[in-house]
């Protein structure tokens, strides 16, 4: 049976690397789900055991913040904020700094993927309307969303997973992460502003047609409700011992009780595919762990002088795996080795910052590139790597230095 589990695991993680499987119309979510089905169908785990292998608090927290972010999107909050920034009479470098600062802040609370999905099309149109080249700003959006989301345990899915499984303190993690994140955002601005010097203006002769009608209209009351719930949750996370998933689920429930926004619209903006990806990977990884092979591999690495419980090996393993299989699967693989006080924060920061390296390293990058393409703006892998690679190397160097000083 162990051979079958290893085979399923290998196929699933090959799919994570390739983004699909040859000759099959499957993406990463479909592959993870199919792997979980195979585990149950072959009798490796009973349906009950498979269900118990799923870390429900993580899923509940992730779902709850998807609902809260849906509230903010439908209330037009992200559109309003983006338009207000781009209408400021700032120089191009100063405007880039404003975009990075706001995006980094919002991503720490409302999730980097959601921020990119809501802001990218508005930002692209606003830049073109001002005859600015949108590429530096869109690259700044993608990189800042990733860097900013590392500041909290709710900024992205992998941080939620790490925080819930390792039961990290929300405030203690924030205090650990905020310095490298702020320095990382400053470095992001420096890299992109330096590369864009002298090339801020677009070559388009005429600005694109006005498309504000395509975006959600601003609703002051709905936005206020979402912000109030988010602020209340942050307060609860910092000052109380109420389980984060319980508090967040309560907040999501309050927002679903709306007289104006139908629950169908709210739930339609929930990323169900991401939730299913988590479920599939939980089952597959648990089945592999039950064979004892995961623990044996960790012991073998330790005997070979590469103990994953030590800062250096964990840092490098997180960086490499995050760029090979993407950050969520990488974190799931490495969580059993996160046994020291520094392990959780390091795993969260490195897995998130590594996402800027290539376009496929983060869903946020892919969202921005796709939004640009729909507006005729080309951001290929070379364009992204030109900014993403130095941003990643600098932010990871800052993080490594920070951990060296702290630990």
mmCIF file of C-alpha atoms in Angstrom:
data_model
loop_
_atom_site.group_PDB
_atom_site.id
_atom_site.type_symbol
_atom_site.label_atom_id
_atom_site.label_comp_id
_atom_site.label_asym_id
_atom_site.label_seq_id
_atom_site.Cartn_x
_atom_site.Cartn_y
_atom_site.Cartn_z
ATOM 1 C CA UNK A 1 0.000 0.000 0.000
ATOM 2 C CA UNK A 2 2.917 2.338 0.702
ATOM 3 C CA UNK A 3 3.970 2.025 -2.930
ATOM 4 C CA UNK A 4 0.534 3.157 -4.089
ATOM 5 C CA UNK A 5 0.630 6.140 -1.725
ATOM 6 C CA UNK A 6 4.069 7.179 -2.966
ATOM 7 C CA UNK A 7 2.891 6.859 -6.577
ATOM 8 C CA UNK A 8 -0.199 9.008 -5.904
ATOM 9 C CA UNK A 9 1.884 11.566 -4.017
ATOM 10 C CA UNK A 10 4.432 11.717 -6.851
ATOM 11 C CA UNK A 11 1.746 12.230 -9.489
ATOM 12 C CA UNK A 12 -0.005 14.916 -7.442
ATOM 13 C CA UNK A 13 3.169 16.878 -6.815
ATOM 14 C CA UNK A 14 4.291 16.463 -10.413
ATOM 15 C CA UNK A 15 1.000 18.109 -11.276
ATOM 16 C CA UNK A 16 1.789 20.891 -8.789
ATOM 17 C CA UNK A 17 5.093 21.468 -10.612
ATOM 18 C CA UNK A 18 3.679 21.342 -14.139
ATOM 19 C CA UNK A 19 0.371 23.029 -13.337
ATOM 20 C CA UNK A 20 -1.461 20.080 -14.920
ATOM 21 C CA UNK A 21 -0.970 16.591 -16.267
ATOM 22 C CA UNK A 22 -0.302 15.643 -19.912
ATOM 23 C CA UNK A 23 -3.356 14.581 -21.918
ATOM 24 C CA UNK A 24 -5.771 15.449 -19.077
ATOM 25 C CA UNK A 25 -7.802 18.625 -18.634
ATOM 26 C CA UNK A 26 -6.784 19.061 -15.004
ATOM 27 C CA UNK A 27 -5.328 22.029 -13.160
ATOM 28 C CA UNK A 28 -3.631 21.897 -9.758
ATOM 29 C CA UNK A 29 -6.965 21.795 -7.939
ATOM 30 C CA UNK A 30 -8.265 18.932 -10.060
ATOM 31 C CA UNK A 31 -5.048 16.970 -9.560
ATOM 32 C CA UNK A 32 -5.129 17.388 -5.778
ATOM 33 C CA UNK A 33 -8.783 16.352 -5.666
ATOM 34 C CA UNK A 34 -8.143 13.340 -7.886
ATOM 35 C CA UNK A 35 -5.250 12.328 -5.626
ATOM 36 C CA UNK A 36 -7.483 12.473 -2.556
ATOM 37 C CA UNK A 37 -10.137 10.415 -4.342
ATOM 38 C CA UNK A 38 -7.520 7.801 -5.248
ATOM 39 C CA UNK A 39 -6.372 7.608 -1.623
ATOM 40 C CA UNK A 40 -9.910 6.850 -0.481
ATOM 41 C CA UNK A 41 -10.791 4.595 -3.441
ATOM 42 C CA UNK A 42 -7.740 2.373 -2.828
ATOM 43 C CA UNK A 43 -8.605 2.032 0.850
ATOM 44 C CA UNK A 44 -5.491 3.839 2.081
ATOM 45 C CA UNK A 45 -7.771 6.016 4.184
ATOM 46 C CA UNK A 46 -11.410 5.509 4.995
ATOM 47 C CA UNK A 47 -13.692 8.427 4.118
ATOM 48 C CA UNK A 48 -13.898 9.223 7.826
ATOM 49 C CA UNK A 49 -10.102 9.184 8.229
ATOM 50 C CA UNK A 50 -9.706 11.343 5.130
ATOM 51 C CA UNK A 51 -12.167 13.853 6.575
ATOM 52 C CA UNK A 52 -10.263 13.921 9.870
ATOM 53 C CA UNK A 53 -6.993 14.606 8.028
ATOM 54 C CA UNK A 54 -8.369 17.941 6.808
ATOM 55 C CA UNK A 55 -7.398 20.831 9.083
ATOM 56 C CA UNK A 56 -10.825 22.386 9.456
ATOM 57 C CA UNK A 57 -9.767 25.552 11.344
ATOM 58 C CA UNK A 58 -7.591 26.574 8.386
ATOM 59 C CA UNK A 59 -10.416 26.046 5.897
ATOM 60 C CA UNK A 60 -12.890 27.965 8.063
ATOM 61 C CA UNK A 61 -10.508 30.904 8.450
ATOM 62 C CA UNK A 62 -9.750 30.950 4.731
ATOM 63 C CA UNK A 63 -13.433 30.745 3.793
ATOM 64 C CA UNK A 64 -14.381 33.484 6.256
ATOM 65 C CA UNK A 65 -11.890 35.970 4.879
ATOM 66 C CA UNK A 66 -13.001 35.157 1.349
ATOM 67 C CA UNK A 67 -16.498 36.243 2.386
ATOM 68 C CA UNK A 68 -15.168 39.422 4.008
ATOM 69 C CA UNK A 69 -13.149 40.234 0.900
ATOM 70 C CA UNK A 70 -16.232 39.587 -1.245
ATOM 71 C CA UNK A 71 -18.073 42.172 0.846
ATOM 72 C CA UNK A 72 -15.332 44.709 0.158
ATOM 73 C CA UNK A 73 -15.320 43.963 -3.567
ATOM 74 C CA UNK A 74 -19.090 44.214 -3.947
ATOM 75 C CA UNK A 75 -19.072 47.428 -1.928
ATOM 76 C CA UNK A 76 -16.657 48.964 -4.454
ATOM 77 C CA UNK A 77 -14.014 49.639 -1.801
ATOM 78 C CA UNK A 78 -11.004 48.460 -3.812
ATOM 79 C CA UNK A 79 -12.102 50.370 -6.913
ATOM 80 C CA UNK A 80 -12.641 53.554 -4.906
ATOM 81 C CA UNK A 81 -9.244 53.329 -3.212
ATOM 82 C CA UNK A 82 -7.425 52.636 -6.488
ATOM 83 C CA UNK A 83 -9.069 55.529 -8.299
ATOM 84 C CA UNK A 84 -8.349 57.910 -5.424
ATOM 85 C CA UNK A 85 -4.665 56.967 -5.494
ATOM 86 C CA UNK A 86 -4.288 57.288 -9.257
ATOM 87 C CA UNK A 87 -6.052 60.662 -9.263
ATOM 88 C CA UNK A 88 -3.465 62.156 -6.911
ATOM 89 C CA UNK A 89 -1.243 64.708 -8.606
ATOM 90 C CA UNK A 90 1.970 62.847 -7.866
ATOM 91 C CA UNK A 91 5.086 62.294 -9.907
ATOM 92 C CA UNK A 92 5.308 58.794 -11.452
ATOM 93 C CA UNK A 93 7.810 57.492 -8.853
ATOM 94 C CA UNK A 94 5.738 58.939 -5.994
ATOM 95 C CA UNK A 95 2.588 57.392 -7.455
ATOM 96 C CA UNK A 96 4.338 54.015 -7.574
ATOM 97 C CA UNK A 97 5.288 54.447 -3.913
ATOM 98 C CA UNK A 98 1.658 55.216 -3.028
ATOM 99 C CA UNK A 99 0.414 52.153 -4.913
ATOM 100 C CA UNK A 100 2.962 49.891 -3.211
ATOM 101 C CA UNK A 101 2.205 51.281 0.256
ATOM 102 C CA UNK A 102 -1.575 50.926 -0.081
ATOM 103 C CA UNK A 103 -1.457 47.516 -1.753
ATOM 104 C CA UNK A 104 0.980 46.206 0.841
ATOM 105 C CA UNK A 105 -1.269 47.383 3.671
ATOM 106 C CA UNK A 106 -4.495 46.009 2.175
ATOM 107 C CA UNK A 107 -2.876 42.663 1.341
ATOM 108 C CA UNK A 108 -1.935 42.138 4.977
ATOM 109 C CA UNK A 109 -5.637 42.122 5.891
ATOM 110 C CA UNK A 110 -7.703 41.138 2.851
ATOM 111 C CA UNK A 111 -5.402 38.607 1.112
ATOM 112 C CA UNK A 112 -2.990 39.286 -1.734
ATOM 113 C CA UNK A 113 -4.910 37.363 -4.410
ATOM 114 C CA UNK A 114 -8.133 39.276 -3.790
ATOM 115 C CA UNK A 115 -6.334 42.620 -3.794
ATOM 116 C CA UNK A 116 -4.697 41.873 -7.151
ATOM 117 C CA UNK A 117 -7.948 40.609 -8.650
ATOM 118 C CA UNK A 118 -9.837 43.762 -7.649
ATOM 119 C CA UNK A 119 -7.169 46.403 -8.217
ATOM 120 C CA UNK A 120 -5.295 45.250 -11.349
ATOM 121 C CA UNK A 121 -7.899 46.181 -14.006
ATOM 122 C CA UNK A 122 -8.719 49.516 -12.352
ATOM 123 C CA UNK A 123 -5.053 50.399 -11.973
ATOM 124 C CA UNK A 124 -4.268 49.478 -15.578
ATOM 125 C CA UNK A 125 -7.076 51.655 -16.952
ATOM 126 C CA UNK A 126 -6.223 54.564 -14.660
ATOM 127 C CA UNK A 127 -2.556 54.503 -15.697
ATOM 128 C CA UNK A 128 -3.434 54.454 -19.391
ATOM 129 C CA UNK A 129 -5.869 57.334 -18.874
ATOM 130 C CA UNK A 130 -2.979 59.359 -17.402
ATOM 131 C CA UNK A 131 -0.725 58.269 -20.318
ATOM 132 C CA UNK A 132 1.490 56.376 -17.886
ATOM 133 C CA UNK A 133 3.075 53.059 -18.773
ATOM 134 C CA UNK A 134 1.020 50.654 -16.616
ATOM 135 C CA UNK A 135 3.686 47.907 -16.514
ATOM 136 C CA UNK A 136 5.785 49.327 -13.614
ATOM 137 C CA UNK A 137 2.639 49.908 -11.586
ATOM 138 C CA UNK A 138 1.224 46.448 -12.273
ATOM 139 C CA UNK A 139 4.554 44.869 -11.378
ATOM 140 C CA UNK A 140 4.557 46.983 -8.226
ATOM 141 C CA UNK A 141 1.037 45.751 -7.480
ATOM 142 C CA UNK A 142 1.982 42.080 -7.810
ATOM 143 C CA UNK A 143 5.230 42.324 -5.852
ATOM 144 C CA UNK A 144 3.789 44.552 -3.111
ATOM 145 C CA UNK A 145 0.769 42.280 -2.692
ATOM 146 C CA UNK A 146 3.049 39.322 -2.053
ATOM 147 C CA UNK A 147 5.437 41.197 0.234
ATOM 148 C CA UNK A 148 2.683 42.974 2.182
ATOM 149 C CA UNK A 149 0.689 39.783 2.710
ATOM 150 C CA UNK A 150 3.638 38.319 4.638
ATOM 151 C CA UNK A 151 3.045 40.823 7.459
ATOM 152 C CA UNK A 152 0.171 38.913 9.079
ATOM 153 C CA UNK A 153 -1.179 35.413 9.565
ATOM 154 C CA UNK A 154 -4.241 36.263 7.440
ATOM 155 C CA UNK A 155 -2.475 37.901 4.486
ATOM 156 C CA UNK A 156 -2.400 34.803 2.293
ATOM 157 C CA UNK A 157 -3.485 31.150 2.358
ATOM 158 C CA UNK A 158 -0.114 29.673 3.345
ATOM 159 C CA UNK A 159 0.211 32.064 6.288
ATOM 160 C CA UNK A 160 -3.269 31.110 7.461
ATOM 161 C CA UNK A 161 -2.264 27.452 7.284
ATOM 162 C CA UNK A 162 0.978 28.006 9.189
ATOM 163 C CA UNK A 163 -0.668 30.145 11.852
ATOM 164 C CA UNK A 164 -3.512 27.707 12.441
ATOM 165 C CA UNK A 165 -1.510 24.453 12.416
ATOM 166 C CA UNK A 166 1.348 25.799 14.557
ATOM 167 C CA UNK A 167 -1.006 27.915 16.710
ATOM 168 C CA UNK A 168 1.140 31.021 16.341
ATOM 169 C CA UNK A 169 0.347 34.218 18.188
ATOM 170 C CA UNK A 170 -1.100 36.795 15.791
ATOM 171 C CA UNK A 171 0.610 39.760 17.460
ATOM 172 C CA UNK A 172 3.931 37.996 18.030
ATOM 173 C CA UNK A 173 4.130 36.976 14.394
ATOM 174 C CA UNK A 174 3.278 40.511 13.254
ATOM 175 C CA UNK A 175 6.067 41.967 15.391
ATOM 176 C CA UNK A 176 8.474 39.378 13.954
ATOM 177 C CA UNK A 177 7.468 40.020 10.335
ATOM 178 C CA UNK A 178 6.776 43.735 10.126
ATOM 179 C CA UNK A 179 10.398 44.936 9.868
ATOM 180 C CA UNK A 180 11.421 42.711 6.911
ATOM 181 C CA UNK A 181 8.069 43.410 5.243
ATOM 182 C CA UNK A 182 8.425 47.202 5.483
ATOM 183 C CA UNK A 183 12.016 47.038 4.267
ATOM 184 C CA UNK A 184 10.881 44.660 1.531
ATOM 185 C CA UNK A 185 8.203 47.091 0.330
ATOM 186 C CA UNK A 186 10.798 49.881 0.226
ATOM 187 C CA UNK A 187 13.132 47.616 -1.744
ATOM 188 C CA UNK A 188 10.297 46.746 -4.143
ATOM 189 C CA UNK A 189 9.772 50.438 -4.865
ATOM 190 C CA UNK A 190 13.503 51.002 -5.280
ATOM 191 C CA UNK A 191 13.972 48.169 -7.777
ATOM 192 C CA UNK A 192 10.960 49.007 -9.959
ATOM 193 C CA UNK A 193 11.472 52.795 -9.825
ATOM 194 C CA UNK A 194 15.124 52.392 -10.815
ATOM 195 C CA UNK A 195 14.249 50.092 -13.710
ATOM 196 C CA UNK A 196 11.464 52.417 -14.939
ATOM 197 C CA UNK A 197 13.500 55.637 -14.782
ATOM 198 C CA UNK A 198 13.004 57.683 -17.921
ATOM 199 C CA UNK A 199 10.350 55.276 -19.231
ATOM 200 C CA UNK A 200 7.285 56.170 -17.196
ATOM 201 C CA UNK A 201 5.131 57.386 -20.081
ATOM 202 C CA UNK A 202 3.084 55.210 -22.430
ATOM 203 C CA UNK A 203 3.440 55.350 -26.190
ATOM 204 C CA UNK A 204 -0.334 55.238 -26.786
ATOM 205 C CA UNK A 205 -1.544 58.261 -28.707
ATOM 206 C CA UNK A 206 -5.076 58.162 -27.289
ATOM 207 C CA UNK A 207 -6.172 57.039 -23.824
ATOM 208 C CA UNK A 208 -8.515 54.027 -23.680
ATOM 209 C CA UNK A 209 -12.264 54.537 -23.345
ATOM 210 C CA UNK A 210 -13.690 55.072 -19.856
ATOM 211 C CA UNK A 211 -14.548 51.718 -18.256
ATOM 212 C CA UNK A 212 -15.597 52.653 -14.746
ATOM 213 C CA UNK A 213 -19.032 51.200 -15.391
ATOM 214 C CA UNK A 214 -17.388 47.764 -15.506
ATOM 215 C CA UNK A 215 -16.339 48.036 -11.875
ATOM 216 C CA UNK A 216 -18.419 47.740 -8.707
ATOM 217 C CA UNK A 217 -19.993 51.038 -7.694
ATOM 218 C CA UNK A 218 -18.895 52.435 -4.352
ATOM 219 C CA UNK A 219 -21.358 51.750 -1.538
ATOM 220 C CA UNK A 220 -20.432 53.608 1.637
ATOM 221 C CA UNK A 221 -22.600 51.456 3.936
ATOM 222 C CA UNK A 222 -21.463 48.088 2.586
ATOM 223 C CA UNK A 223 -17.847 49.204 2.720
ATOM 224 C CA UNK A 224 -18.252 50.447 6.280
ATOM 225 C CA UNK A 225 -19.727 47.088 7.321
ATOM 226 C CA UNK A 226 -16.806 45.191 5.836
ATOM 227 C CA UNK A 227 -14.206 47.500 7.380
ATOM 228 C CA UNK A 228 -15.932 47.327 10.774
ATOM 229 C CA UNK A 229 -15.892 43.527 10.747
ATOM 230 C CA UNK A 230 -12.254 43.437 9.631
ATOM 231 C CA UNK A 231 -11.223 45.908 12.349
ATOM 232 C CA UNK A 232 -13.159 43.957 14.978
ATOM 233 C CA UNK A 233 -11.477 40.714 13.933
ATOM 234 C CA UNK A 234 -7.998 42.226 14.089
ATOM 235 C CA UNK A 235 -8.794 43.454 17.591
ATOM 236 C CA UNK A 236 -9.997 39.997 18.606
ATOM 237 C CA UNK A 237 -6.927 38.331 17.095
ATOM 238 C CA UNK A 238 -4.561 40.616 19.011
ATOM 239 C CA UNK A 239 -6.287 41.008 22.375
ATOM 240 C CA UNK A 240 -8.252 37.803 22.956
ATOM 241 C CA UNK A 241 -7.806 34.052 23.001
ATOM 242 C CA UNK A 242 -10.938 33.334 20.949
ATOM 243 C CA UNK A 243 -9.989 30.884 18.165
ATOM 244 C CA UNK A 244 -9.356 32.886 14.999
ATOM 245 C CA UNK A 245 -11.521 30.636 12.838
ATOM 246 C CA UNK A 246 -14.497 31.033 15.211
ATOM 247 C CA UNK A 247 -14.213 34.812 15.305
ATOM 248 C CA UNK A 248 -13.746 35.064 11.531
ATOM 249 C CA UNK A 249 -16.657 32.722 10.814
ATOM 250 C CA UNK A 250 -18.876 34.834 13.068
ATOM 251 C CA UNK A 251 -17.842 37.972 11.195
ATOM 252 C CA UNK A 252 -18.543 36.326 7.843
ATOM 253 C CA UNK A 253 -21.957 35.242 9.090
ATOM 254 C CA UNK A 254 -22.817 38.789 10.108
ATOM 255 C CA UNK A 255 -21.906 40.067 6.641
ATOM 256 C CA UNK A 256 -23.998 37.379 4.942
ATOM 257 C CA UNK A 257 -27.050 38.726 6.796
ATOM 258 C CA UNK A 258 -27.521 41.590 4.359
ATOM 259 C CA UNK A 259 -30.675 43.234 3.024
ATOM 260 C CA UNK A 260 -28.907 44.402 -0.140
ATOM 261 C CA UNK A 261 -26.091 42.007 -1.096
ATOM 262 C CA UNK A 262 -27.526 38.597 -1.920
ATOM 263 C CA UNK A 263 -25.685 35.626 -0.469
ATOM 264 C CA UNK A 264 -25.420 34.167 -3.986
ATOM 265 C CA UNK A 265 -23.219 37.094 -5.032
ATOM 266 C CA UNK A 266 -21.156 36.878 -1.862
ATOM 267 C CA UNK A 267 -20.574 33.137 -2.093
ATOM 268 C CA UNK A 268 -19.998 33.398 -5.834
ATOM 269 C CA UNK A 269 -16.806 35.335 -5.090
ATOM 270 C CA UNK A 270 -15.478 32.651 -2.739
ATOM 271 C CA UNK A 271 -12.506 30.808 -4.246
ATOM 272 C CA UNK A 272 -13.928 27.313 -3.925
ATOM 273 C CA UNK A 273 -11.131 25.875 -6.066
ATOM 274 C CA UNK A 274 -8.527 26.998 -3.548
ATOM 275 C CA UNK A 275 -10.500 25.410 -0.717
ATOM 276 C CA UNK A 276 -10.695 22.141 -2.666
ATOM 277 C CA UNK A 277 -6.947 22.329 -3.372
ATOM 278 C CA UNK A 278 -6.327 22.528 0.370
ATOM 279 C CA UNK A 279 -8.640 19.574 1.035
ATOM 280 C CA UNK A 280 -6.955 17.396 -1.582
ATOM 281 C CA UNK A 281 -3.446 18.193 -0.383
ATOM 282 C CA UNK A 282 -4.366 17.606 3.258
ATOM 283 C CA UNK A 283 -5.563 14.090 2.408
ATOM 284 C CA UNK A 284 -2.626 13.171 0.160
ATOM 285 C CA UNK A 285 0.011 14.519 2.577
ATOM 286 C CA UNK A 286 -1.631 12.783 5.542
ATOM 287 C CA UNK A 287 -1.632 9.478 3.684
ATOM 288 C CA UNK A 288 2.080 9.844 2.949
ATOM 289 C CA UNK A 289 2.828 10.796 6.568
ATOM 290 C CA UNK A 290 1.059 7.636 7.758
ATOM 291 C CA UNK A 291 3.525 5.505 5.797
ATOM 292 C CA UNK A 292 6.370 6.919 7.907
ATOM 293 C CA UNK A 293 8.292 7.946 4.803
ATOM 294 C CA UNK A 294 8.052 11.663 5.545
ATOM 295 C CA UNK A 295 9.590 11.292 8.996
ATOM 296 C CA UNK A 296 12.243 8.958 7.586
ATOM 297 C CA UNK A 297 13.165 11.508 4.905
ATOM 298 C CA UNK A 298 13.557 14.229 7.545
ATOM 299 C CA UNK A 299 15.812 11.932 9.612
ATOM 300 C CA UNK A 300 17.862 11.025 6.557
ATOM 301 C CA UNK A 301 18.432 14.690 5.726
ATOM 302 C CA UNK A 302 19.445 15.362 9.334
ATOM 303 C CA UNK A 303 21.927 12.459 9.265
ATOM 304 C CA UNK A 304 23.356 13.860 6.026
ATOM 305 C CA UNK A 305 24.006 17.219 7.715
ATOM 306 C CA UNK A 306 20.865 18.980 6.446
ATOM 307 C CA UNK A 307 18.556 19.200 9.491
ATOM 308 C CA UNK A 308 15.357 20.950 8.418
ATOM 309 C CA UNK A 309 14.826 22.051 12.011
ATOM 310 C CA UNK A 310 17.807 24.410 11.625
ATOM 311 C CA UNK A 311 17.367 27.929 10.163
ATOM 312 C CA UNK A 312 19.630 27.573 7.108
ATOM 313 C CA UNK A 313 18.277 24.296 5.716
ATOM 314 C CA UNK A 314 14.665 25.321 6.393
ATOM 315 C CA UNK A 315 15.211 28.687 4.665
ATOM 316 C CA UNK A 316 16.724 27.088 1.562
ATOM 317 C CA UNK A 317 14.216 24.218 1.417
ATOM 318 C CA UNK A 318 11.293 26.654 1.666
ATOM 319 C CA UNK A 319 12.726 28.875 -1.073
ATOM 320 C CA UNK A 320 13.368 25.987 -3.458
ATOM 321 C CA UNK A 321 10.123 24.091 -2.868
ATOM 322 C CA UNK A 322 8.013 27.250 -3.104
ATOM 323 C CA UNK A 323 9.348 27.873 -6.598
ATOM 324 C CA UNK A 324 9.052 24.241 -7.673
ATOM 325 C CA UNK A 325 5.622 23.165 -6.403
ATOM 326 C CA UNK A 326 4.285 26.651 -5.356
ATOM 327 C CA UNK A 327 3.995 27.958 -1.831
ATOM 328 C CA UNK A 328 0.915 26.201 -0.407
ATOM 329 C CA UNK A 329 2.050 22.646 -1.318
ATOM 330 C CA UNK A 330 5.582 23.520 -0.185
ATOM 331 C CA UNK A 331 4.333 24.686 3.207
ATOM 332 C CA UNK A 332 2.264 21.533 3.652
ATOM 333 C CA UNK A 333 5.367 19.426 3.003
ATOM 334 C CA UNK A 334 7.575 21.384 5.393
ATOM 335 C CA UNK A 335 5.169 21.929 8.294
ATOM 336 C CA UNK A 336 6.175 18.672 10.046
ATOM 337 C CA UNK A 337 9.756 19.995 10.208
ATOM 338 C CA UNK A 338 8.676 23.344 11.731
ATOM 339 C CA UNK A 339 9.447 22.400 15.323
ATOM 340 C CA UNK A 340 11.394 25.423 16.584
ATOM 341 C CA UNK A 341 10.071 28.857 17.659
ATOM 342 C CA UNK A 342 11.586 30.523 14.579
ATOM 343 C CA UNK A 343 10.241 27.881 12.169
ATOM 344 C CA UNK A 344 6.708 29.232 11.692
ATOM 345 C CA UNK A 345 7.662 32.863 10.998
ATOM 346 C CA UNK A 346 10.509 31.774 8.712
ATOM 347 C CA UNK A 347 8.279 29.385 6.797
ATOM 348 C CA UNK A 348 5.623 32.089 6.364
ATOM 349 C CA UNK A 349 7.976 34.867 5.289
ATOM 350 C CA UNK A 350 10.183 32.855 2.949
ATOM 351 C CA UNK A 351 7.353 30.950 1.231
ATOM 352 C CA UNK A 352 5.510 34.219 0.600
ATOM 353 C CA UNK A 353 8.468 36.328 -0.534
ATOM 354 C CA UNK A 354 9.669 33.526 -2.809
ATOM 355 C CA UNK A 355 6.448 33.944 -4.790
ATOM 356 C CA UNK A 356 7.821 37.026 -6.542
ATOM 357 C CA UNK A 357 10.615 35.096 -8.268
ATOM 358 C CA UNK A 358 8.648 33.950 -11.332
ATOM 359 C CA UNK A 359 5.130 34.602 -12.600
ATOM 360 C CA UNK A 360 4.006 31.087 -11.671
ATOM 361 C CA UNK A 361 5.398 31.448 -8.145
ATOM 362 C CA UNK A 362 2.246 33.167 -6.918
ATOM 363 C CA UNK A 363 -1.405 33.263 -7.930
ATOM 364 C CA UNK A 364 -1.262 37.022 -7.363
ATOM 365 C CA UNK A 365 1.312 37.346 -10.167
ATOM 366 C CA UNK A 366 -0.819 35.301 -12.547
ATOM 367 C CA UNK A 367 -3.908 37.395 -11.750
ATOM 368 C CA UNK A 368 -2.076 40.638 -12.550
ATOM 369 C CA UNK A 369 -0.553 39.289 -15.779
ATOM 370 C CA UNK A 370 -3.944 38.005 -16.970
ATOM 371 C CA UNK A 371 -5.669 41.296 -16.130
ATOM 372 C CA UNK A 372 -2.999 43.165 -18.092
ATOM 373 C CA UNK A 373 -3.342 40.825 -21.077
ATOM 374 C CA UNK A 374 -7.101 41.453 -21.253
ATOM 375 C CA UNK A 375 -6.295 45.137 -21.698
ATOM 376 C CA UNK A 376 -3.640 44.579 -24.344
ATOM 377 C CA UNK A 377 -0.744 45.107 -21.928
ATOM 378 C CA UNK A 378 2.023 42.544 -22.353
ATOM 379 C CA UNK A 379 3.857 41.333 -19.257
ATOM 380 C CA UNK A 380 5.802 38.223 -20.252
ATOM 381 C CA UNK A 381 8.021 36.149 -18.005
ATOM 382 C CA UNK A 382 11.093 38.197 -18.907
ATOM 383 C CA UNK A 383 9.399 41.474 -17.981
ATOM 384 C CA UNK A 384 8.240 40.012 -14.699
ATOM 385 C CA UNK A 385 11.556 38.334 -13.881
ATOM 386 C CA UNK A 386 13.439 41.565 -14.533
ATOM 387 C CA UNK A 387 11.678 43.019 -11.485
ATOM 388 C CA UNK A 388 10.636 39.862 -9.646
ATOM 389 C CA UNK A 389 14.056 38.223 -9.389
ATOM 390 C CA UNK A 390 15.889 41.195 -7.782
ATOM 391 C CA UNK A 391 12.874 41.947 -5.544
ATOM 392 C CA UNK A 392 12.857 38.334 -4.366
ATOM 393 C CA UNK A 393 16.610 38.164 -3.774
ATOM 394 C CA UNK A 394 16.708 41.476 -1.908
ATOM 395 C CA UNK A 395 13.655 40.774 0.262
ATOM 396 C CA UNK A 396 14.942 37.291 1.107
ATOM 397 C CA UNK A 397 18.360 38.732 1.953
ATOM 398 C CA UNK A 398 16.661 41.230 4.264
ATOM 399 C CA UNK A 399 14.698 38.393 5.863
ATOM 400 C CA UNK A 400 17.794 36.222 6.294
ATOM 401 C CA UNK A 401 19.666 39.101 7.936
ATOM 402 C CA UNK A 402 16.690 39.798 10.206
ATOM 403 C CA UNK A 403 16.522 36.195 11.400
ATOM 404 C CA UNK A 404 20.283 36.116 11.886
ATOM 405 C CA UNK A 405 20.049 39.186 14.131
ATOM 406 C CA UNK A 406 16.959 37.961 15.986
ATOM 407 C CA UNK A 407 17.849 34.291 16.426
#
